[in-house]
CSV table of C-alpha atoms and ligand atoms in Angstrom, one decimal:
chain,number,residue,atom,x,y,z
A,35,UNK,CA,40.6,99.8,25.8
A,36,UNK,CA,41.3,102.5,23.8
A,37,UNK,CA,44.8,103.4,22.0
A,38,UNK,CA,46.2,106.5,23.3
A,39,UNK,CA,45.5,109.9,20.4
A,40,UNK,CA,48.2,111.1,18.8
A,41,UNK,CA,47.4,115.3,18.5
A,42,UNK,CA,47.1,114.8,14.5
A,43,UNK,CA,44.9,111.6,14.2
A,44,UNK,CA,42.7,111.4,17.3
A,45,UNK,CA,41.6,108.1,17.9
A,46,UNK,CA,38.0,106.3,16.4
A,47,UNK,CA,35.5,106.4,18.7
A,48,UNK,CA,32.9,103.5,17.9
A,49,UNK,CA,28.8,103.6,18.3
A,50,UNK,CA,29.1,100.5,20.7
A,51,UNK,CA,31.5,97.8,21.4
A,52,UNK,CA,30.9,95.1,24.0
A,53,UNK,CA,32.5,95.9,27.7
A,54,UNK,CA,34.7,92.5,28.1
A,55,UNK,CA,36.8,92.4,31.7
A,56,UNK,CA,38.4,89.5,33.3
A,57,UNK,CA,35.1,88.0,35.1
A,58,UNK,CA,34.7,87.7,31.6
A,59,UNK,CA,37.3,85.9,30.3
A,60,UNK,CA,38.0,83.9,33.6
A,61,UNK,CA,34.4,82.9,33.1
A,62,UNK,CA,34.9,81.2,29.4
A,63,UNK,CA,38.0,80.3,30.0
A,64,UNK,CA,36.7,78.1,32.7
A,65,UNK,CA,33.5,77.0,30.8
A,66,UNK,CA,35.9,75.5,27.8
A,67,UNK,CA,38.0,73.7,30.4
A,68,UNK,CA,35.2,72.3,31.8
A,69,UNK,CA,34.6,70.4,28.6
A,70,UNK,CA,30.5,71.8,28.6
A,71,UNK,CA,31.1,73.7,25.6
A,72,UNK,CA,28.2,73.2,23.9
A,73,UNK,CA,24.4,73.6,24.6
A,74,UNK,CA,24.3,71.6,28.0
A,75,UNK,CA,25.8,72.9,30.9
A,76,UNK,CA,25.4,74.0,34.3
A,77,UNK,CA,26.5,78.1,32.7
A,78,UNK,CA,23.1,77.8,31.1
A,79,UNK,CA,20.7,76.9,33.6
A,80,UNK,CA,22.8,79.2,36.0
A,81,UNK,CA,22.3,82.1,33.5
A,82,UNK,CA,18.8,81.3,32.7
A,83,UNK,CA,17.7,81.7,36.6
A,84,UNK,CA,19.8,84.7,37.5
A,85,UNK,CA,18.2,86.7,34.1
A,86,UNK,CA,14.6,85.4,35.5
A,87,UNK,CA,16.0,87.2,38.6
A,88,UNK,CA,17.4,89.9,37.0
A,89,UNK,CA,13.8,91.0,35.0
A,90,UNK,CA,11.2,89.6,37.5
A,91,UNK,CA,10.5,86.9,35.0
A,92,UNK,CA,9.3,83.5,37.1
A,93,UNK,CA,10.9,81.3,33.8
A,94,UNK,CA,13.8,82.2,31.2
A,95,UNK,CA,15.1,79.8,28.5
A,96,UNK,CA,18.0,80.8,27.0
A,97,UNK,CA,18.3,81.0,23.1
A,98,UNK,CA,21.2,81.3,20.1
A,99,UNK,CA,19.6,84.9,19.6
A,100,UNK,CA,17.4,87.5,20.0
A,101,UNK,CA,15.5,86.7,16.2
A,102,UNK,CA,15.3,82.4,17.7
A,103,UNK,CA,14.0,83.9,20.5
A,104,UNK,CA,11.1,85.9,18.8
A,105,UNK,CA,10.5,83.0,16.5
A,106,UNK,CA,10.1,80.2,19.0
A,107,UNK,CA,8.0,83.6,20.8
A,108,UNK,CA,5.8,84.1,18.0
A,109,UNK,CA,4.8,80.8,17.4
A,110,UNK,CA,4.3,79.9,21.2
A,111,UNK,CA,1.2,82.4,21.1
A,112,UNK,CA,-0.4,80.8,18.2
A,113,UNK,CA,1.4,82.4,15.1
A,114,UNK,CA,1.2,80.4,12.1
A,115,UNK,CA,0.8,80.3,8.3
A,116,UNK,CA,-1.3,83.3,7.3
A,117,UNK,CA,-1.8,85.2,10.2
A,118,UNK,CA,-1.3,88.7,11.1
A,119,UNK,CA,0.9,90.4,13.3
A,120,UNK,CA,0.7,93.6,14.6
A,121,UNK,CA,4.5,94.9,14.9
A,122,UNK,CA,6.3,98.0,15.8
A,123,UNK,CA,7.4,99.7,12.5
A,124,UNK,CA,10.3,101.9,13.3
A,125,UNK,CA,12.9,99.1,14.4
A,126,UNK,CA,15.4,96.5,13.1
A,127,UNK,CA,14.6,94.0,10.5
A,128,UNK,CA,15.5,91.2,13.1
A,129,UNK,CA,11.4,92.0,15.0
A,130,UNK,CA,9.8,91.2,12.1
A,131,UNK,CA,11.8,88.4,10.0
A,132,UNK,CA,10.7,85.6,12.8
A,133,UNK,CA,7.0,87.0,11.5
A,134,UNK,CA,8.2,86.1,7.9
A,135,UNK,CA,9.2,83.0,9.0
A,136,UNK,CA,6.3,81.9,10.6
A,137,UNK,CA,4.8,82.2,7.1
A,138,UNK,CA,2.6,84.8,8.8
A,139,UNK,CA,2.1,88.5,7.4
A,140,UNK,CA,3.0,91.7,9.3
A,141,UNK,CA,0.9,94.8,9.7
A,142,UNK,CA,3.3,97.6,10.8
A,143,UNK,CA,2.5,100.3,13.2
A,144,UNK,CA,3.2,103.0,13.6
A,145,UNK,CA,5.4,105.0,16.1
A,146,UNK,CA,4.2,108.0,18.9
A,147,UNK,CA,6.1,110.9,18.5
A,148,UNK,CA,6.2,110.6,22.6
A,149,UNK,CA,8.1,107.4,22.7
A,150,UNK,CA,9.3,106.5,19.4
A,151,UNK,CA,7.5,103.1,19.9
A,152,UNK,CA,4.4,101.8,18.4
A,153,UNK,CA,1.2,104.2,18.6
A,154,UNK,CA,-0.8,102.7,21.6
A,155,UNK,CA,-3.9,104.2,20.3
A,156,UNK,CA,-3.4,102.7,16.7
A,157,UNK,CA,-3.6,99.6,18.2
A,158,UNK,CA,-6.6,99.7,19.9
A,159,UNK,CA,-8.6,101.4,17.4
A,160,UNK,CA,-7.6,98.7,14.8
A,161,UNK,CA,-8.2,95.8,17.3
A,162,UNK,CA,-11.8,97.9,18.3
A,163,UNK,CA,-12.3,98.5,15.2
A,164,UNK,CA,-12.1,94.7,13.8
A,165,UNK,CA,-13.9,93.8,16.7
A,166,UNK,CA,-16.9,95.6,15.6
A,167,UNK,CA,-16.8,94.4,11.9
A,168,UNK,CA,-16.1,90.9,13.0
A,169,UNK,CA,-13.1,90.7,11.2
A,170,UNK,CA,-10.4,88.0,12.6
A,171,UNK,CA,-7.8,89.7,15.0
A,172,UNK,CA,-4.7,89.4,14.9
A,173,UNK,CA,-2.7,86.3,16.2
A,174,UNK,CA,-0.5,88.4,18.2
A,175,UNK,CA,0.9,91.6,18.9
A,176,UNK,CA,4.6,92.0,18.9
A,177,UNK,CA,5.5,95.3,21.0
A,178,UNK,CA,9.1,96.6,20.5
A,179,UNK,CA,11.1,99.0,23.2
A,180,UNK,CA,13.3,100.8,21.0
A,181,UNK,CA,16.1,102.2,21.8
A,182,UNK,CA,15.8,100.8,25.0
A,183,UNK,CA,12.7,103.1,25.9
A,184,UNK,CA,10.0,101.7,26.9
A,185,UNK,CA,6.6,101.6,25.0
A,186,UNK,CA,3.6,102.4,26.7
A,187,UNK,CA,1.5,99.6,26.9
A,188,UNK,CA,-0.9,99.6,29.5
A,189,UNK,CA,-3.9,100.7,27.2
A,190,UNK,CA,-2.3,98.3,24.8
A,191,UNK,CA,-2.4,95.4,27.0
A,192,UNK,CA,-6.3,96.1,28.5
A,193,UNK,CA,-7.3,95.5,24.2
A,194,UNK,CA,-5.1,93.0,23.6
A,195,UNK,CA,-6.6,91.5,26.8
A,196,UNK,CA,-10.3,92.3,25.8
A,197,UNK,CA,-10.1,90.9,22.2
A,198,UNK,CA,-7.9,88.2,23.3
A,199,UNK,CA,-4.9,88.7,21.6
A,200,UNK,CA,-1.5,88.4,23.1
A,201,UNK,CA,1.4,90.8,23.2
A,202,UNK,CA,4.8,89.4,22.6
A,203,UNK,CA,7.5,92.1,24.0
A,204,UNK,CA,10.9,92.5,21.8
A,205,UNK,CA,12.8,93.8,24.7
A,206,UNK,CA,16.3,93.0,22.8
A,207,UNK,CA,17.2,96.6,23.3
A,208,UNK,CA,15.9,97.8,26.4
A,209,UNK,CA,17.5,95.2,29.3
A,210,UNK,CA,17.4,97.5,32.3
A,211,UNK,CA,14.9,99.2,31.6
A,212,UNK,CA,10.9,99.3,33.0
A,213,UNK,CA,8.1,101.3,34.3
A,214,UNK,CA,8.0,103.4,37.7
A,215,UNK,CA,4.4,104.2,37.5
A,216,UNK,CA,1.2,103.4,35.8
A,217,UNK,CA,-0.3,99.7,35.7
A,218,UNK,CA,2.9,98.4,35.2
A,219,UNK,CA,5.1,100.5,38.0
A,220,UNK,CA,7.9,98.4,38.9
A,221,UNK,CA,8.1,96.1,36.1
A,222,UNK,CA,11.1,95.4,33.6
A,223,UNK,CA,10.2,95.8,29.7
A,224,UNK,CA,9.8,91.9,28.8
A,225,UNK,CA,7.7,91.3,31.2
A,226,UNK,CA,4.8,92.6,30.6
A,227,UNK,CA,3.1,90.4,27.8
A,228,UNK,CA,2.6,87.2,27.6
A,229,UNK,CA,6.2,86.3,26.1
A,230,UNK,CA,9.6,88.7,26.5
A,231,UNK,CA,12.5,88.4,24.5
A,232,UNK,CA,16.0,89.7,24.8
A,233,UNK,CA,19.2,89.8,22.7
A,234,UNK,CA,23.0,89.5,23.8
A,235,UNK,CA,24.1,90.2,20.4
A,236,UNK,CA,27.4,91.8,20.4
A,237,UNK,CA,26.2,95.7,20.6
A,238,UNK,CA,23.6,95.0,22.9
A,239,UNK,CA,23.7,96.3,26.8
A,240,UNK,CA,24.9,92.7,27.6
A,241,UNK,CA,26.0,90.5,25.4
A,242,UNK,CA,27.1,86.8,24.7
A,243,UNK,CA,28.6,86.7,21.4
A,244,UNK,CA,25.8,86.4,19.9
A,245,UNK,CA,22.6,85.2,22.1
A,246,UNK,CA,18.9,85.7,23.2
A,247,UNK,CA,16.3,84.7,25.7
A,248,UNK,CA,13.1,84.0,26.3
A,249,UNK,CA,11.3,85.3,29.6
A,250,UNK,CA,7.6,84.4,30.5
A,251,UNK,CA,5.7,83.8,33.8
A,252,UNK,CA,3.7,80.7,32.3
A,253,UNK,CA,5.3,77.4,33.4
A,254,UNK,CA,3.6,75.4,30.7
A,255,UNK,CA,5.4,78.0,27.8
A,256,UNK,CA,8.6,78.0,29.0
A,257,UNK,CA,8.3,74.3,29.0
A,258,UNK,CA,7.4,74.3,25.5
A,259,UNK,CA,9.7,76.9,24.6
A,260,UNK,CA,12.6,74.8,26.0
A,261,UNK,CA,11.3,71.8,24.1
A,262,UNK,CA,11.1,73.6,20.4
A,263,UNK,CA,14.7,75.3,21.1
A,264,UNK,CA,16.2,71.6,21.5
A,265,UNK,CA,14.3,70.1,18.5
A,266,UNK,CA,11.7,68.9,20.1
A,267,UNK,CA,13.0,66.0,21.4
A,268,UNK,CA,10.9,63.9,23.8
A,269,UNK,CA,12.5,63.0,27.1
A,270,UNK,CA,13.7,59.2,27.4
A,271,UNK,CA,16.5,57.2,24.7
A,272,UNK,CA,13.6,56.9,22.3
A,273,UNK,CA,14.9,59.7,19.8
A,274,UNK,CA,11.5,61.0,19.6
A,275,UNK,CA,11.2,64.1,18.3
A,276,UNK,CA,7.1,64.9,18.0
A,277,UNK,CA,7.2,67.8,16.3
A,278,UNK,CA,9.2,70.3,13.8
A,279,UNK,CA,12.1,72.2,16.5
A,280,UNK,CA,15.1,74.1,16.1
A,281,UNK,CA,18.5,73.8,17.0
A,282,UNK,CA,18.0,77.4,18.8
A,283,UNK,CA,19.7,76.6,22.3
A,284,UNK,CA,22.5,78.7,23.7
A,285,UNK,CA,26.2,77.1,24.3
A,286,UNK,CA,27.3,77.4,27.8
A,287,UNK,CA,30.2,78.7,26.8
A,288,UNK,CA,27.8,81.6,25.4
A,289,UNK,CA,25.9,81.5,28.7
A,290,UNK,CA,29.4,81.7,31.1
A,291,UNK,CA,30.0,85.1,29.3
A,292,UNK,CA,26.6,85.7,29.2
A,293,UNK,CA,26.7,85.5,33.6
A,294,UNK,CA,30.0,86.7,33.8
A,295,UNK,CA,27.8,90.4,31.7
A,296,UNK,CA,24.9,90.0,33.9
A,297,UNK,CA,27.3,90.6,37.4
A,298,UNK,CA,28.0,93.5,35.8
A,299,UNK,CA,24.5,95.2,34.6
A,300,UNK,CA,24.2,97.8,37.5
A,301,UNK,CA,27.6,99.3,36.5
A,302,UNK,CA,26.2,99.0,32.6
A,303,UNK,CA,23.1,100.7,33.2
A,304,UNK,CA,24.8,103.3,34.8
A,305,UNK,CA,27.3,104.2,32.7
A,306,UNK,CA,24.5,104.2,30.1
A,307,UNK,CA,22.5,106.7,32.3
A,308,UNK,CA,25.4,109.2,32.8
A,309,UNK,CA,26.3,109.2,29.4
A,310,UNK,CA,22.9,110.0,28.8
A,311,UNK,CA,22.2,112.7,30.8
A,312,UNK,CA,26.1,114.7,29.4
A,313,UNK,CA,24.8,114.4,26.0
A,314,UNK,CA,21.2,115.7,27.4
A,315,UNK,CA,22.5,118.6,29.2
A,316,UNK,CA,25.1,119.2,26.5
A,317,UNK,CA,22.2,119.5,23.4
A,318,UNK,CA,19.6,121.0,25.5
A,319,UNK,CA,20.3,124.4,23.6
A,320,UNK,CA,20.0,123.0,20.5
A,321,UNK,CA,17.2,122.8,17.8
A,322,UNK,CA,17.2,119.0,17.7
A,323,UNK,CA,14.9,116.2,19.2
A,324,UNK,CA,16.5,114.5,21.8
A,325,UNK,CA,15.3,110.8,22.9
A,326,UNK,CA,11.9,110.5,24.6
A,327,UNK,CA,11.4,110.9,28.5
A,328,UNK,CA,7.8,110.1,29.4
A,329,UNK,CA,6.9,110.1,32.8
A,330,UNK,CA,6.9,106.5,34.0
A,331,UNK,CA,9.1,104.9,31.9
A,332,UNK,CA,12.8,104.3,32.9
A,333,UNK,CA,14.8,104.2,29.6
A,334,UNK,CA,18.4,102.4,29.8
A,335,UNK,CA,19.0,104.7,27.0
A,336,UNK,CA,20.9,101.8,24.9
A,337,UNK,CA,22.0,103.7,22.5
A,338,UNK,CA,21.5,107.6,22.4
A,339,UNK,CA,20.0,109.0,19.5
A,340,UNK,CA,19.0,113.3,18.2
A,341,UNK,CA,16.8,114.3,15.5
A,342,UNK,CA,18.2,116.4,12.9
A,343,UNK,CA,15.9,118.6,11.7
A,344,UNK,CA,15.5,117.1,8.4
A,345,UNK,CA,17.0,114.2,6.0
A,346,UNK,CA,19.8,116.9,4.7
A,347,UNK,CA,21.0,118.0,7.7
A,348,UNK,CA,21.5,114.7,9.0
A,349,UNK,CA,23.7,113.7,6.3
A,350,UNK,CA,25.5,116.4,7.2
A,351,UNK,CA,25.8,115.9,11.0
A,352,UNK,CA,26.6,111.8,9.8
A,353,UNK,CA,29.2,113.4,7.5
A,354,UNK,CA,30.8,116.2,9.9
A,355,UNK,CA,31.0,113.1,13.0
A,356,UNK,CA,32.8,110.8,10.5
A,357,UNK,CA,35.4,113.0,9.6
A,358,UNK,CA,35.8,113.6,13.6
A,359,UNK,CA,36.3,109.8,13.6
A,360,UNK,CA,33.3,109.6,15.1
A,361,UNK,CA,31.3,106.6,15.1
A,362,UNK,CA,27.6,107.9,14.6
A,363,UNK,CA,25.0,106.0,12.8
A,364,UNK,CA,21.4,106.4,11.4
A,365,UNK,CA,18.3,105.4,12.5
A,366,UNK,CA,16.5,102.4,10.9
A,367,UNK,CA,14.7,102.6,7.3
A,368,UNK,CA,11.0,101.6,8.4
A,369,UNK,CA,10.3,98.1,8.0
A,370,UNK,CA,7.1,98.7,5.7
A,371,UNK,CA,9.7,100.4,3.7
A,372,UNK,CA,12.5,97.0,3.3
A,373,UNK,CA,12.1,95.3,-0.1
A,374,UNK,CA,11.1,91.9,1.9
A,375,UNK,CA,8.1,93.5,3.5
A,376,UNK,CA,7.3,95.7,0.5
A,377,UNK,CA,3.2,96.1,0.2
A,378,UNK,CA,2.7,95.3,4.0
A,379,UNK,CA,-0.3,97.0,5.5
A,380,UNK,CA,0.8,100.4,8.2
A,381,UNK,CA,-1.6,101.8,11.0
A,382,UNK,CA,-0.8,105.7,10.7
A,383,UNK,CA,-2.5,108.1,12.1
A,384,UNK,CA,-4.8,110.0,9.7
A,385,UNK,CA,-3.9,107.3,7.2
A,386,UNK,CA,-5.9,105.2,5.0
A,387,UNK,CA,-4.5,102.1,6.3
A,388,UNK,CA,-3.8,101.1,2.8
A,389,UNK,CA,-0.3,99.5,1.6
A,390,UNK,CA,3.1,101.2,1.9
A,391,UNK,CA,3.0,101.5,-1.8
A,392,UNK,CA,0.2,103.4,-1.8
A,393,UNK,CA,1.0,106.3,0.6
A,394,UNK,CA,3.8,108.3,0.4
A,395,UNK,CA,7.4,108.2,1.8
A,396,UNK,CA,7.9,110.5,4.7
A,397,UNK,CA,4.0,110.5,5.8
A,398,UNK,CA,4.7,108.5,9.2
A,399,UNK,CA,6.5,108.8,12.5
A,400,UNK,CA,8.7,106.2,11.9
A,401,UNK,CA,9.4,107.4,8.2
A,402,UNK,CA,10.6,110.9,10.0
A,403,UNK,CA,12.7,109.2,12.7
A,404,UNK,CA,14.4,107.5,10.2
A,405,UNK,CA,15.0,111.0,8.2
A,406,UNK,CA,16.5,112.7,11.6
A,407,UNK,CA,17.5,110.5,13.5
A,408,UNK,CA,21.4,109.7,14.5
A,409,UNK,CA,23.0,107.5,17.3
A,410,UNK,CA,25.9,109.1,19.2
A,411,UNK,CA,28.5,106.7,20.7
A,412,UNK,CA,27.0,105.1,23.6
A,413,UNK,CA,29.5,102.6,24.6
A,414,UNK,CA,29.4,101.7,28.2
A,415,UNK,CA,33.5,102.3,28.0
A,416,UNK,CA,33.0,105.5,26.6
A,417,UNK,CA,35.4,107.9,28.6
A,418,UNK,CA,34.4,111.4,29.8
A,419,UNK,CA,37.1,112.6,27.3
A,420,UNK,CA,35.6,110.9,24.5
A,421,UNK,CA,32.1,111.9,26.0
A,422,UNK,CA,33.6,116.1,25.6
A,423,UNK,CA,34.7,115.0,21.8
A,424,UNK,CA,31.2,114.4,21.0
A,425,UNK,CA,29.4,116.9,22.6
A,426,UNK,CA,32.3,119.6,20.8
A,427,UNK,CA,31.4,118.2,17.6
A,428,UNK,CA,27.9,118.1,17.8
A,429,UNK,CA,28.1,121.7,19.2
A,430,UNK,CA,30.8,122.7,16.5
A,431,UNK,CA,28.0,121.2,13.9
A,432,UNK,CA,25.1,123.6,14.8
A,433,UNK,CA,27.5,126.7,15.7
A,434,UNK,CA,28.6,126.6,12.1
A,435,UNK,CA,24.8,127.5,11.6
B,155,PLP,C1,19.1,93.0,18.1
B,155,PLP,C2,17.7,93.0,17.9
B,155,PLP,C3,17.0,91.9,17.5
B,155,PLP,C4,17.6,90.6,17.1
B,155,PLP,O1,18.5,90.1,18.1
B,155,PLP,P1,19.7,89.2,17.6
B,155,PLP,O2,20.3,88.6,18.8
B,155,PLP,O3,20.7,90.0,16.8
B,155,PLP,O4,19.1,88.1,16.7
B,155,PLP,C5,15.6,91.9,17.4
B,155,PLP,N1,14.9,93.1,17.7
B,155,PLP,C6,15.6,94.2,18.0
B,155,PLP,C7,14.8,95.5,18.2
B,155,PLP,C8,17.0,94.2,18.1
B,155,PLP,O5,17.6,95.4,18.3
């Protein structure tokens, strides 16, 4: 709901707020009457099946966020203490924090220019490539959809297969989205690897406050992952817990908004779509990079994001939308490139492969999309007025030359 503009002070327009309507609020109003507030309830279970539905995932276990999620993920496939993960460089610190605190070591890849997700290729030639000196592989590989485009993976996956590694998806940003051809035609992202993982943080295509879930096809995981969410206690009035769990399980008051969001996902994919394809048809003319659209893979365009041409004009396109009251952001720093991650290993094409340290800033895909990039508003909410403010300024931006 938006305030109405006066002529002199036109009203803020933000990157992305959560789309809350009266299913909504009827929803947790009803869950807090009900007395299940906390993290047993019948809104849980109830949300857990119908997102298993919703992605084509046979099991779901609902979590207190995207990061639990990827934790309890991680260390389902084997991740422990000293490992390395292979993980998406060009994305938010919350893919690769769960990798931290597994004690385990990233090794960040690279992105593809195509899709702005990690470099298929890269991957393969480094799990090849260890194969054939008998080095140890990785314990897993944690593929991100950024943006909420989908990464290419079925080359990915056939390795990862072959060398027996497996490929955890952080799908937080991409619900909706999936694959219309290739290997994986007719698939959501999520549910391709072995594990899937999704967020419902407040800015996310659906949200529950704050949230996340686990999605996986293996009965025996989800059982496990249901068990380490709910600190691992055993079944039966023994207080047994056999192992180290987390408190990581989603209220059902979380999980009623959480269902009352999910009733509404067509309408939210769609608005994302048509705002999508205004800004598109709106920029086509213009000498930025506008998001990736490979063939087979059916973004839900999350949040919309351009390339600037370089670092400088970027600042200036960030500066000119602010002063429109504008809410545009930039794209993430590289995570090989955050203080807590500072001397991790990158796959880069062309590159040694040596530390971030060692090579320079700027020499990567990821480094670049970080330079250029900016997100335009992309609120489901967004109105086609608000939609015509944007595209004017962004216009008015490169017709100043
Ligand atoms: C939001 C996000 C997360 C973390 O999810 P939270 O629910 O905020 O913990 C992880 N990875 C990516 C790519 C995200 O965008």
């Amino acid at each position: 709901m938006t305030h109405p503009a006066s002529p002199a002070e036109p009203s803020f327009i933000p990157l992305a707020v959560p789309n809350i309507g009266l299913a909504e609020i009827a929803a947790t109003q009803a869950a807090v009457a009900s007395g299940f507030v906390s993290s047993v309830g019948p809104e849980v279970e109830a949300f857990e099946q119908r997102f298993a539905q919703t992605v084509g995932a046979t099991h779901a276990v609902a979590c207190a966020s995207g990061t639990a999620a990827l934790h309890v993920a991680l260390r389902l496939v084997g991740v422990g203490a000293g490992d390395e993960v292979l993980c998406s460089d060009f994305t938010f610190i919350g893919s690769a924090n769960p990798i931290a605190y597994l004690g385990a070591v990233p090794v960040f890849v690279d992105s593809e220019a195509a899709s702005w997700n990690l470099d298929p290729e890269l991957v393969v030639r480094e799990l090849d490539r260890r194969a054939a000196a008998g080095e140890r592989q990785p314990a897993a590989i944690e593929a991100v959809h950024i943006l909420g485009q989908p990464a290419r993976l079925d080359a990915l996956l056939d390795a990862a297969e072959r060398h027996g590694v497996p490929v955890v998806e952080d799908a937080a940003e991409s619900l909706g989205a999936g694959w219309s051809s290739g290997a994986l035609a007719g698939r959501a992202t999520g549910t391709a690897g072995r594990i899937g993982c999704f967020s419902f943080n407040g800015n996310k295509i659906a949200t529950t406050g704050g949230g996340g879930m686990i999605v996986t096809d293996d009965a025996a995981l989800a059982e496990r992952a249901r068990h380490l969410t709910t600190q691992a206690k055993a079944p039966g009035v023994g207080y047994l817990h056999d192992e180290v769990g987390y408190n990581y399980r989603l209220t059902n008051v979380a999980a009623a908004l959480g269902n009352a969001q999910l009733g509404r996902l067509p309408e939210f994919i769609a608005a994302k779509l048509a705002i999508a394809r205004r800004y598109e048809a709106a920029f086509g003319e213009l000498p930025v990079g506008l998001p990736p659209r490979l063939p087979g893979a059916e973004s839900s365009y999350w949040l919309y994001s351009i390339l600037a041409r370089d670092a400088a004009e970027r600042d200036l396109l960030l500066d000119h939308l602010q002063q429109r009251r504008i809410g545009a952001r930039a794209l993430w720093r590289p995570l090989s490139a955050q203080p807590p991650f500072a001397g991790a290993r990158r796959l880069v094409r062309g590159g040694s492969g040596g530390s971030a340290d060692e090579a320079a800033a700027g020499d990567s895909v990821a480094a670049s999309l970080f330079e250029r990039g900016v997100s335009l508003p992309s609120s489901t909410e967004l109105s086609e007025a608000d939609q015509a403010r944007v595209i004017d300024a962004v216009l008015g931006f490169y017709a100043r030359g």
